[in-house]
mmCIF file of C-alpha atoms in Angstrom:
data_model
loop_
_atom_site.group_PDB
_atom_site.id
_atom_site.type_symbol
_atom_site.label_atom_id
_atom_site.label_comp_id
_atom_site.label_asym_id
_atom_site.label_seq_id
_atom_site.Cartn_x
_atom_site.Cartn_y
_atom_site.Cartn_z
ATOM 1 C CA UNK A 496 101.653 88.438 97.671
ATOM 2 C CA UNK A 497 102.422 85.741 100.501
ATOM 3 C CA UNK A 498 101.343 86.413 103.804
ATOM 4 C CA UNK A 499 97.985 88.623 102.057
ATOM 5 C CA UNK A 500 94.959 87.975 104.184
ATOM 6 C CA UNK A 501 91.741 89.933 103.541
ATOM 7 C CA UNK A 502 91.179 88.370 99.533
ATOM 8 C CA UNK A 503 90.089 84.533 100.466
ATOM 9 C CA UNK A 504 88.662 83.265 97.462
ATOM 10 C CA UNK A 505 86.335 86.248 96.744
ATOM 11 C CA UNK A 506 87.145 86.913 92.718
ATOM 12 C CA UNK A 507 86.740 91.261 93.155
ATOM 13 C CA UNK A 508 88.187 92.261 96.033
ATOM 14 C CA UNK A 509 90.317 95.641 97.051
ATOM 15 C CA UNK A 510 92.238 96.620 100.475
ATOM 16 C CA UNK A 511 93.795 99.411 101.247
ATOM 17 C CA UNK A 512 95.260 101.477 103.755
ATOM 18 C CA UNK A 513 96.090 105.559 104.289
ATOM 19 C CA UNK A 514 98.463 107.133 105.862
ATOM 20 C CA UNK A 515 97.733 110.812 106.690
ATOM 21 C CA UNK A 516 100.495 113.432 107.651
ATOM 22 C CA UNK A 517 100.537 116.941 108.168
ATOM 23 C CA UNK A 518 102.886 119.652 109.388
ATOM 24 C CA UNK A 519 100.975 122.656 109.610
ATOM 25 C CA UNK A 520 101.705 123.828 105.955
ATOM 26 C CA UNK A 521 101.905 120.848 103.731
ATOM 27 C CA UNK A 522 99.645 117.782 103.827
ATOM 28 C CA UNK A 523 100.772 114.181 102.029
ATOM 29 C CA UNK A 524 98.806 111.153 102.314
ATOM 30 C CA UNK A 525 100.207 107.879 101.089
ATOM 31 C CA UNK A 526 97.794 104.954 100.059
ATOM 32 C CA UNK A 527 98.933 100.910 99.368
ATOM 33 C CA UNK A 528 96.946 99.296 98.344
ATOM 34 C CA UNK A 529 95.995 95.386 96.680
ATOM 35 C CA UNK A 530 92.992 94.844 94.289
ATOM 36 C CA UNK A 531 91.527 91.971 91.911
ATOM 37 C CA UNK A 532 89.428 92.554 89.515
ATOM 38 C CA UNK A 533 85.943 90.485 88.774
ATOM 39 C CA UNK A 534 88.048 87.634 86.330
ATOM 40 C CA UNK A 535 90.407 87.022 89.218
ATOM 41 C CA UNK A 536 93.398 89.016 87.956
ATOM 42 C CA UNK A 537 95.556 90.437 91.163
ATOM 43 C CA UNK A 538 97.322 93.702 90.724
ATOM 44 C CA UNK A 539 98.904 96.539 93.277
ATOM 45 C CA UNK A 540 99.244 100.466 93.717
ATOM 46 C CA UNK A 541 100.605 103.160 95.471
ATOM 47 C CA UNK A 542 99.122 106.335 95.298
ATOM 48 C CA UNK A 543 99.964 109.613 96.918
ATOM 49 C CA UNK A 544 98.273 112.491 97.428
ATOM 50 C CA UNK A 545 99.735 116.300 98.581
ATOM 51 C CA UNK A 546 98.075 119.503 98.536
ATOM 52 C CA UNK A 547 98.841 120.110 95.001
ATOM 53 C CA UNK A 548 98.803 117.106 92.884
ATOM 54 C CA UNK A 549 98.461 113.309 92.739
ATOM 55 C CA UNK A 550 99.957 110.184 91.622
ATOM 56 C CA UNK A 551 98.544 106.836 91.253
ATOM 57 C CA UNK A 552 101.995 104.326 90.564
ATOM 58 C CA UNK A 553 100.937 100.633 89.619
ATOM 59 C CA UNK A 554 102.833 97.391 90.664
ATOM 60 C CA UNK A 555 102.358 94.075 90.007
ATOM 61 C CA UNK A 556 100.559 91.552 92.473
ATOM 62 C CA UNK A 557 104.260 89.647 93.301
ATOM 63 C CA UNK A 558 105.808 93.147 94.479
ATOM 64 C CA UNK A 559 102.754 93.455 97.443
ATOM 65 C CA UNK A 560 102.950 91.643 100.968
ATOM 66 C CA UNK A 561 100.451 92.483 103.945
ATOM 67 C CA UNK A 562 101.328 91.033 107.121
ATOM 68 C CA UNK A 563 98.442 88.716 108.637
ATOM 69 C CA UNK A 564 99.146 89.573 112.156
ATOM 70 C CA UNK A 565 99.907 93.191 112.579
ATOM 71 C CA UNK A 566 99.609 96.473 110.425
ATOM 72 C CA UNK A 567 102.692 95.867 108.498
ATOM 73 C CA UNK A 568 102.480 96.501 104.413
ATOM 74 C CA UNK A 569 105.239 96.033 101.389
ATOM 75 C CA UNK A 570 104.783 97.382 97.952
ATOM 76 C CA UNK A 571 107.656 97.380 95.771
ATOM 77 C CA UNK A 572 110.662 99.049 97.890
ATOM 78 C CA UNK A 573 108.002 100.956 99.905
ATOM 79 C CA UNK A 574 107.251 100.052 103.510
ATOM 80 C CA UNK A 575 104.655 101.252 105.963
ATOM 81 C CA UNK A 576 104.004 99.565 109.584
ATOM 82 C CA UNK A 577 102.639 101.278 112.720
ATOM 83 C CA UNK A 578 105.945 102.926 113.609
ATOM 84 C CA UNK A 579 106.414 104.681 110.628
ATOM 85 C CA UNK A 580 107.350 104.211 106.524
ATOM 86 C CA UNK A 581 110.091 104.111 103.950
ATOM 87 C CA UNK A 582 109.230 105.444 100.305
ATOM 88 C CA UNK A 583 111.467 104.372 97.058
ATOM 89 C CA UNK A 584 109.402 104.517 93.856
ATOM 90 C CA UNK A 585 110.246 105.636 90.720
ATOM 91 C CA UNK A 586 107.396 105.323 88.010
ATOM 92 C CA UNK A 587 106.118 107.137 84.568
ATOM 93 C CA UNK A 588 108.302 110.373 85.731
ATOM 94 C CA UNK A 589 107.499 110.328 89.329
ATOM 95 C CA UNK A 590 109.541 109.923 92.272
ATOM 96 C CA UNK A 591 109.021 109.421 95.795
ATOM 97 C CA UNK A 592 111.287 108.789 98.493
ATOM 98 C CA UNK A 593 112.365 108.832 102.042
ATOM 99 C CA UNK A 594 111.291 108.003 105.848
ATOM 100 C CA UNK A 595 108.654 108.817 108.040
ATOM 101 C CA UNK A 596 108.613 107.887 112.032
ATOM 102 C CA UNK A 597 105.481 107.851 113.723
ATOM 103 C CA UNK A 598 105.421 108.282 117.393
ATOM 104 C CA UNK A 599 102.422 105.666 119.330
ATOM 105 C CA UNK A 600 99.314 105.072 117.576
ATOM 106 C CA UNK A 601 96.323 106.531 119.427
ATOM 107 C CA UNK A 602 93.950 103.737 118.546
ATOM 108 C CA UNK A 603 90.277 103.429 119.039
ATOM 109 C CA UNK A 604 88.505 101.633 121.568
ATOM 110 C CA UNK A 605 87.059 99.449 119.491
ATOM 111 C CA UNK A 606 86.132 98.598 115.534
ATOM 112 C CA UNK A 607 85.229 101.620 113.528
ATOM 113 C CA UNK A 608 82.138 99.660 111.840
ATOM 114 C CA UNK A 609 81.262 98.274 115.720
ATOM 115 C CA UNK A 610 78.521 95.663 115.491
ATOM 116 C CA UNK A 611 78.245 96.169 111.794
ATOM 117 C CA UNK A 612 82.068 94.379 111.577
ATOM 118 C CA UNK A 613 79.905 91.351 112.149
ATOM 119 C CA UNK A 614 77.288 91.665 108.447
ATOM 120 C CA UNK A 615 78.410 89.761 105.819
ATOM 121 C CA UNK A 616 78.693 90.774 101.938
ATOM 122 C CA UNK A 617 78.917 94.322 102.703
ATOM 123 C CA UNK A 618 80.444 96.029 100.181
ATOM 124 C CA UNK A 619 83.029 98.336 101.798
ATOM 125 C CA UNK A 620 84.326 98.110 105.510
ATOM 126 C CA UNK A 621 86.027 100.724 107.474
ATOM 127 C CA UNK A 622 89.419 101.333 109.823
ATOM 128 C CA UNK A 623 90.849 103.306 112.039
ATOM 129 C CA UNK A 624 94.106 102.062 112.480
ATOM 130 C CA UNK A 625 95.223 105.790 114.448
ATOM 131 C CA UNK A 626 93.257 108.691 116.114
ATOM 132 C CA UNK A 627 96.358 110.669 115.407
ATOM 133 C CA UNK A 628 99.683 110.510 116.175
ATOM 134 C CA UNK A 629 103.311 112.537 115.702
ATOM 135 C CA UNK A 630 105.247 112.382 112.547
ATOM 136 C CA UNK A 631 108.780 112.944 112.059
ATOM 137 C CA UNK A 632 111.136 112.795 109.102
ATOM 138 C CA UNK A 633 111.294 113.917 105.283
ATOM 139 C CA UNK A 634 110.218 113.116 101.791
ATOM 140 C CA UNK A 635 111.304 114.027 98.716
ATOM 141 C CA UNK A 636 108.662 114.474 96.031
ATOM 142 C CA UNK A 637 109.888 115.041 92.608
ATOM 143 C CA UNK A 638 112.782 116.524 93.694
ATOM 144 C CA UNK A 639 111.107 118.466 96.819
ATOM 145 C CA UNK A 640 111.787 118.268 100.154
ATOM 146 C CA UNK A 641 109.056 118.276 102.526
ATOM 147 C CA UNK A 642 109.803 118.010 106.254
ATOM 148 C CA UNK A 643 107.885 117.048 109.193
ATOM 149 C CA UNK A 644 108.401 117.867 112.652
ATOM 150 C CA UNK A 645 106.646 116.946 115.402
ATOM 151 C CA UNK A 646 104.041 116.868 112.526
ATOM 152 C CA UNK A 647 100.535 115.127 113.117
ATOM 153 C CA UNK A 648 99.764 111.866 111.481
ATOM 154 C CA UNK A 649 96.136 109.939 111.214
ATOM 155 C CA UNK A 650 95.456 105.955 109.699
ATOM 156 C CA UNK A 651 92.550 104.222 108.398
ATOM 157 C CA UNK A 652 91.683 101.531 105.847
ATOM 158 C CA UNK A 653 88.477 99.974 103.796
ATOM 159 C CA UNK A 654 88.292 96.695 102.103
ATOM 160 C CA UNK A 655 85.672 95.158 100.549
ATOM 161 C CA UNK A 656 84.263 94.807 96.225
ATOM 162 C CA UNK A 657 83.704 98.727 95.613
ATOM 163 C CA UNK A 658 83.844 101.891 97.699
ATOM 164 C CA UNK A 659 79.516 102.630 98.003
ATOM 165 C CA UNK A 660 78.212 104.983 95.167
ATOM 166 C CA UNK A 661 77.650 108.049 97.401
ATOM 167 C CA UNK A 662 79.338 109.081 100.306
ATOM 168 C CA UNK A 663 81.260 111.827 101.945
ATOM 169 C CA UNK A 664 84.402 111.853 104.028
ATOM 170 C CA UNK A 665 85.904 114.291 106.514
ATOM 171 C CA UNK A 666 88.705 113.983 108.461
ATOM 172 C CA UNK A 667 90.749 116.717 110.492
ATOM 173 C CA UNK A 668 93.913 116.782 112.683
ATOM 174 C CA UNK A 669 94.138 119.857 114.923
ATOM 175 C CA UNK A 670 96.275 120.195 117.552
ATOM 176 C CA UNK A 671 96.357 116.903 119.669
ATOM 177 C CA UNK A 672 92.667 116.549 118.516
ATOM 178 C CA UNK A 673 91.309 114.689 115.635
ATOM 179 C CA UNK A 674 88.057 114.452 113.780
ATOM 180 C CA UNK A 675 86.539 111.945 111.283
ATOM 181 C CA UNK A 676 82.924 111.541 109.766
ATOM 182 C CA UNK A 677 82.008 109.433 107.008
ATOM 183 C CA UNK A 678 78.083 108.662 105.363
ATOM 184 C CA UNK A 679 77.208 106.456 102.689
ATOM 185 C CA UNK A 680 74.534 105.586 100.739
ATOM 186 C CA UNK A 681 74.947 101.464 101.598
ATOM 187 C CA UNK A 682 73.802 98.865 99.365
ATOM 188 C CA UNK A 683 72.267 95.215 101.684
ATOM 189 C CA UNK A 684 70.724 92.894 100.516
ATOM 190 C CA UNK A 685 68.595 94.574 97.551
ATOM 191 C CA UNK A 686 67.836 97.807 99.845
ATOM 192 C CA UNK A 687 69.519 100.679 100.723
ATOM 193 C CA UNK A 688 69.797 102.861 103.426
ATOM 194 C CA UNK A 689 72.131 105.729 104.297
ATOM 195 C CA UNK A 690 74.825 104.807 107.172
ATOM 196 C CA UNK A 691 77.168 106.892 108.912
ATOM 197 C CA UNK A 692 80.469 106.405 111.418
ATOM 198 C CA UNK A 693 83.177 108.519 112.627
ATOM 199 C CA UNK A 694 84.740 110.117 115.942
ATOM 200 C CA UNK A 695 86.129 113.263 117.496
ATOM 201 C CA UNK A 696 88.790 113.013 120.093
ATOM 202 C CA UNK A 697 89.385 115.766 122.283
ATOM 203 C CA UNK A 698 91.274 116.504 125.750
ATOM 204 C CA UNK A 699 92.111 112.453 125.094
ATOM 205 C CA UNK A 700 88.942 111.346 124.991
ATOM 206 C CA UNK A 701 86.812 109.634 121.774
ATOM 207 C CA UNK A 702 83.479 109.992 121.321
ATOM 208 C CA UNK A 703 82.007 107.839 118.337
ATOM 209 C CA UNK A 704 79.589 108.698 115.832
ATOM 210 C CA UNK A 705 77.494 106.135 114.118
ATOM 211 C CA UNK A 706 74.444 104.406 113.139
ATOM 212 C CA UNK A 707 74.864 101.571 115.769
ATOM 213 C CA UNK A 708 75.067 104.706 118.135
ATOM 214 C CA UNK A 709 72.039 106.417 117.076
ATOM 215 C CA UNK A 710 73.196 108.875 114.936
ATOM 216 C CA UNK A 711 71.161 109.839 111.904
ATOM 217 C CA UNK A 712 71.953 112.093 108.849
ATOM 218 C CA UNK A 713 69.864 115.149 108.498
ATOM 219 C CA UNK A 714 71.114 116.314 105.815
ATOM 220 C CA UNK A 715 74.035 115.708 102.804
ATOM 221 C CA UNK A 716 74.801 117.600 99.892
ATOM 222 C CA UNK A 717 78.298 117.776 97.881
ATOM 223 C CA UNK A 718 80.154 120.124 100.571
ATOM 224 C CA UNK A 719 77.996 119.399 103.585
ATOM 225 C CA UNK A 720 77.301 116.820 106.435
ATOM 226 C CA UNK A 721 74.634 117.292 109.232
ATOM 227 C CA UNK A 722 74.203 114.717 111.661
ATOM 228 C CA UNK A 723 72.235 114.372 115.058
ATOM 229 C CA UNK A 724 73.142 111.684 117.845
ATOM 230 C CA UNK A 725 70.943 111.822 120.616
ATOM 231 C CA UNK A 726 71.159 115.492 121.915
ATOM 232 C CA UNK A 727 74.287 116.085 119.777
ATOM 233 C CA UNK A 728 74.141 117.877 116.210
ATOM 234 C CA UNK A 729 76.928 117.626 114.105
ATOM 235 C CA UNK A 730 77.755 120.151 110.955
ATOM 236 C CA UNK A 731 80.236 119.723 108.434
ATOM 237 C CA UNK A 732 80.683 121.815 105.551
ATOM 238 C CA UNK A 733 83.840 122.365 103.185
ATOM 239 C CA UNK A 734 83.851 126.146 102.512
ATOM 240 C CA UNK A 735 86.486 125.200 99.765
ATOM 241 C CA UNK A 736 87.492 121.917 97.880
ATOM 242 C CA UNK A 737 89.818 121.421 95.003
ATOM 243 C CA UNK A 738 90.310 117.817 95.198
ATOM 244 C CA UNK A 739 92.464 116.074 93.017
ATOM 245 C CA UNK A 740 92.194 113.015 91.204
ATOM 246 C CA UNK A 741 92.520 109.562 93.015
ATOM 247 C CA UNK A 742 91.715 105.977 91.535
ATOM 248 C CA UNK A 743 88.687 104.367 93.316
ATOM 249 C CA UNK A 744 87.849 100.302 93.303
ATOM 250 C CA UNK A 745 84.647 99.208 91.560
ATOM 251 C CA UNK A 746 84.448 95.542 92.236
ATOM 252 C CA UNK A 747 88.268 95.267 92.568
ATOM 253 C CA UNK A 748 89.345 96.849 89.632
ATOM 254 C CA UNK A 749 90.428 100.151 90.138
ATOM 255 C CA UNK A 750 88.613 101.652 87.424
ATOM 256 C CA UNK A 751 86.981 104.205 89.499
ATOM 257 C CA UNK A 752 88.003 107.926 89.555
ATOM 258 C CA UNK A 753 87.125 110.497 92.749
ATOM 259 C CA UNK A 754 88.742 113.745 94.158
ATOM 260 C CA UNK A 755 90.048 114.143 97.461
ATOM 261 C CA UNK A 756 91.158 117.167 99.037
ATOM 262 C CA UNK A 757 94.178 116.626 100.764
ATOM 263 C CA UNK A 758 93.990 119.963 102.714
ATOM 264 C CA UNK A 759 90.855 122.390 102.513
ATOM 265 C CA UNK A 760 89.262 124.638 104.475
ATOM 266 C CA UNK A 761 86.392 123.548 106.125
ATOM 267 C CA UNK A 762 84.173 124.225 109.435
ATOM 268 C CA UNK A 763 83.202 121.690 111.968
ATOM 269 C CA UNK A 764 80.504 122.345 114.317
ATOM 270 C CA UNK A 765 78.820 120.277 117.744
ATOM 271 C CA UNK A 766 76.510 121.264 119.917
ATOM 272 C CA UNK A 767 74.688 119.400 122.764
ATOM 273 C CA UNK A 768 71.357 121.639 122.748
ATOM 274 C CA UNK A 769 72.398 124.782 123.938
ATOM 275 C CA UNK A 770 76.519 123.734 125.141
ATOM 276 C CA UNK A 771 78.776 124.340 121.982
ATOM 277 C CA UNK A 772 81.249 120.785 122.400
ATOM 278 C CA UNK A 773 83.592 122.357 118.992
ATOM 279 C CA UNK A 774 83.535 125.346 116.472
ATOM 280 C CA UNK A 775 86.841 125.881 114.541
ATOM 281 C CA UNK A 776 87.851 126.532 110.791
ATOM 282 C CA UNK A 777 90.951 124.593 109.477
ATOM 283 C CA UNK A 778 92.521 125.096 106.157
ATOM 284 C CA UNK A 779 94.094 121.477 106.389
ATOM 285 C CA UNK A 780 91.131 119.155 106.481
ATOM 286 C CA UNK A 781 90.931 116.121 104.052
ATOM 287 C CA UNK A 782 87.235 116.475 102.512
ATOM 288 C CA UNK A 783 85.835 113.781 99.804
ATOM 289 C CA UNK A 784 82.181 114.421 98.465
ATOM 290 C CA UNK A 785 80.955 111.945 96.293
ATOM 291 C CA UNK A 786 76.932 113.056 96.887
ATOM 292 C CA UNK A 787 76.043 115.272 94.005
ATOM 293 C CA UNK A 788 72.260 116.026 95.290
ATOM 294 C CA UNK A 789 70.877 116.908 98.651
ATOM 295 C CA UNK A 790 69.170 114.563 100.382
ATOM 296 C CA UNK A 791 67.385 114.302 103.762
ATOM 297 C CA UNK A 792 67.463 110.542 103.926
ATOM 298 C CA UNK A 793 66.968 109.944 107.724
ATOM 299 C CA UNK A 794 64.114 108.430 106.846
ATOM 300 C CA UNK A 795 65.867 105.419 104.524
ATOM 301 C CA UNK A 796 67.890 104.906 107.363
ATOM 302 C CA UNK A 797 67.640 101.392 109.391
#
């Protein structure tokens, strides 16, 4: 675990990072990640994540190294680092190996969380580590062989005690554009209020989405986002999801189960009053609801 540098001295703690690529028919995302439960007890995983299944493979605390000056993580005989990965894992039946190159991380212009980076004792903080980004190479999956070329890759991260209670996550590759919005109900300091953050890059340029921005949530439900910024209104709505099962930390222990979606189809909409800015289907977004109820909670927001 030398070299580890988000934990400090904080007994529950969790960090961990995704790695997101597609090739226009198969989706796999890959997630290390490090977590220590409320008594102090360190432990590892590696989960991954495809269009049809997923795995959650556990490794002790000693078999996990996260560099503290660049984006460069070790789990077992698995590495991942901005230029790309190599898989060997063998665990409880399942079997994961190969290499991935990644061509240059589009990065954002600035922190994800922007001036909320700065709050202390928030529970879960976001990354963007890539806007997107080409993927090249194969993996072998229980004995099947999935290829990418010139496939699209996308990389974020949260660390913090728990992921928040409610949220939803959406996050779409098309083309050479990308697309990412995430709200959460967000526990501070004995109130709560309903916080949102995300992007869309297009024609090479990001625009960002968030609270510190101005954007407020309209409206959430379990398959649907709506969002206005300014003159900007923002829809998102999974017209299918089938997520499979994924382990989730609740103050550092992974205890926690939620279902992701590697690839579903779902419709993103913008509009600047009467100017459409997007309008496209894709059956290979990633969608995560965790926001059983509809709720128009501009009104809890800061």
């Amino acid at each position: 675990m030398r070299g580890f540098h988000g934990a400090g001295k904080r007994r529950s703690y969790f960090e961990g990072w995704y790695f997101k690529q597609q090739n226009g028919r198969d989706t796999v995302a890959l997630i290390p990640a490090f977590h220590r439960d409320k008594t102090g007890k360190p432990s590892a995983s590696l989960q991954i994540l495809t269009d049809t299944e997923s795995a959650s493979l556990p490794f002790p605390a000693e078999a996990f190294y996260a560099s503290r000056n660049k984006l460069m993580i070790r789990i077992g005989d698995c590495l991942f680092w901005e230029h790309g990965c190599l898989l060997d894992a063998r665990k409880d039946g399942f079997e994961i190996h190969g290499q991935l190159e990644y061509g240059p991380f589009c990065k954002p212009k600035y922190d994800m969380m922007g001036p909320f980076r700065y709050v202390p004792f928030m529970e879960c903080r976001h990354s963007v580590f890539s806007l997107i980004h080409s993927v090249n190479g194969d993996l072998v999956i229980n004995g099947k062989t999935i290829s990418f070329r010139e496939g699209t890759g996308y990389a974020e991260g949260d660390r913090g005690t728990s992921f928040p209670g409610r949220y939803l996550w959406a996050q779409c590759c098309r083309g050479k554009e990308s697309f990412m919005v995430s709200v959460a109900d967000i526990p501070f300091y004995g109130i709560h209020f309903v916080g949102c953050l995300g992007f869309w890059y297009l024609n090479g340029k990001e625009h960002r989405i968030g609270t510190y921005a101005g954007a407020r949530p309209l409206h959430m439900d379990g398959k649907k986002i709506v969002l206005r910024q300014g003159r900007v209104l923002l829809c998102i709505e999974a017209l299918e999801n089938h997520g499979q099962p994924l382990k989730a930390p609740h103050f550092g222990s992974m205890s926690r189960t939620i279902h992701e979606s590697a690839a579903c189809r779902v419709h993103f909409h913008a509009s600047d009053r009467q100017k459409v800015l997007f309008d496209f289907e894709s059956n290979q977004a990633s969608f995560e609801s965790h926001w059983e109820k509809s709720d128009t909670a501009q009104q809890n927001s800061p």
